[in-house]
Amino acid sequence: MKFRAKIIVKLKNKIKDSKGEAVSAVLKRIALEDEANVRTGKYFELEISSKTTDGAHFKLQEIIKEVLVNPVVETAQILEFEPVKELLPESGAVLE
C-alpha cells in the first residue's frame, strides 16, 4: 500500500527567522502590513510504501526525524497522512 504525507517544517519559535524578518520588512516597506510577524518554513509531500497504516506512520516519523528536521532548531507538523487511491490497470477503477 502507498500512503501520501504532507509535512511542514518550521523553525522553533525561539529561533530567529531571518527570511521571515526580511519578508516582514518588505511588507512594511511597501505599506501592505505594518506589523507582520512572518515565519517561514519548508513544505514536503511524499509517498511511502508499507503493508499497514501503523507501519507507514512509523516510517514517516523516522523520515521526519532522520532526514527532514534538524531537531535542535526545527519542528515538524504532519498536515495530512492518508492512503493513496490507486487505479486498477485494466479497468481504470479506483482501488480504495
Coordinates of C-alpha atoms in Angstrom, one line a residue:
M1 CA 0.0 0.0 0.0
K2 CA 1.1 3.6 -0.6
F3 CA 0.5 6.5 1.7
R4 CA 0.8 10.2 1.0
A5 CA 2.0 12.6 3.6
K6 CA 2.2 16.4 3.6
I7 CA 4.5 17.9 6.2
I8 CA 5.6 21.4 7.1
V9 CA 8.9 22.0 8.9
K10 CA 9.4 25.3 10.7
L11 CA 12.0 26.9 12.9
K12 CA 11.2 26.7 16.6
N13 CA 9.6 29.8 18.0
K14 CA 12.7 30.8 19.9
I15 CA 14.9 30.6 16.8
K16 CA 15.5 33.8 14.8
D17 CA 13.9 33.6 11.4
S18 CA 15.9 35.9 9.1
K19 CA 13.9 35.1 6.0
G20 CA 10.7 35.8 7.8
E21 CA 12.0 39.1 9.1
A22 CA 13.0 40.0 5.6
V23 CA 9.5 39.3 4.3
S24 CA 8.0 41.3 7.2
A25 CA 10.3 44.3 6.4
V26 CA 9.2 44.2 2.7
L27 CA 5.6 44.1 3.7
K28 CA 6.1 47.1 5.9
R29 CA 8.2 49.0 3.3
I30 CA 5.5 48.6 0.6
A31 CA 2.8 49.5 3.1
L32 CA 0.9 46.2 2.9
E33 CA 1.3 45.3 6.6
D34 CA 2.9 47.4 9.3
E35 CA 3.1 44.6 11.9
A36 CA 3.6 41.4 10.0
N37 CA 5.1 38.6 12.0
V38 CA 6.2 36.2 9.2
R39 CA 7.7 32.8 10.0
T40 CA 9.0 30.8 7.1
G41 CA 9.1 27.0 6.7
K42 CA 9.6 24.1 4.3
Y43 CA 6.8 22.1 2.8
F44 CA 7.2 18.4 1.8
E45 CA 4.9 16.0 0.0
L46 CA 6.0 12.4 -0.1
E47 CA 4.6 8.9 -0.8
I48 CA 5.8 6.0 1.2
S49 CA 5.0 2.2 0.9
S50 CA 4.0 0.0 3.8
K51 CA 1.8 -3.0 4.3
T52 CA 0.0 -1.3 7.2
T53 CA -1.1 2.2 8.3
D54 CA 0.9 1.8 11.5
G55 CA 4.0 0.8 9.6
A56 CA 3.7 3.7 7.2
H57 CA 3.2 6.1 10.1
F58 CA 6.3 4.7 11.9
K59 CA 8.3 5.0 8.6
L60 CA 7.1 8.6 8.2
Q61 CA 8.2 9.5 11.7
E62 CA 11.6 8.1 11.0
I63 CA 11.9 10.0 7.8
I64 CA 11.0 13.2 9.6
K65 CA 13.4 12.6 12.4
E66 CA 16.4 11.4 10.3
V67 CA 16.0 13.4 7.1
L68 CA 13.6 16.4 7.1
V69 CA 14.2 18.0 10.5
N70 CA 17.1 19.4 12.4
P71 CA 15.6 18.8 15.9
V72 CA 17.8 21.5 17.5
V73 CA 16.2 24.3 15.6
E74 CA 13.2 22.9 13.8
T75 CA 9.8 21.3 14.4
A76 CA 7.6 19.3 12.0
Q77 CA 3.8 19.1 11.7
I78 CA 2.1 16.4 9.6
L79 CA -0.7 18.2 7.7
E80 CA -2.1 15.2 6.0
F81 CA -1.4 11.5 6.1
E82 CA -3.7 9.1 4.0
P83 CA -3.7 6.1 1.8
V84 CA -3.2 6.8 -1.9
K85 CA -6.1 5.7 -4.1
E86 CA -4.6 3.6 -6.8
L87 CA -6.1 2.9 -10.2
L88 CA -6.6 -0.7 -11.3
P89 CA -4.6 -1.1 -14.6
E90 CA -7.3 -2.8 -16.8
S91 CA -10.5 -1.1 -15.7
G92 CA -9.4 2.3 -14.6
A93 CA -11.4 1.8 -11.4
V94 CA -10.2 3.3 -8.2
L95 CA -8.9 0.9 -5.5
E96 CA -9.7 2.2 -2.0

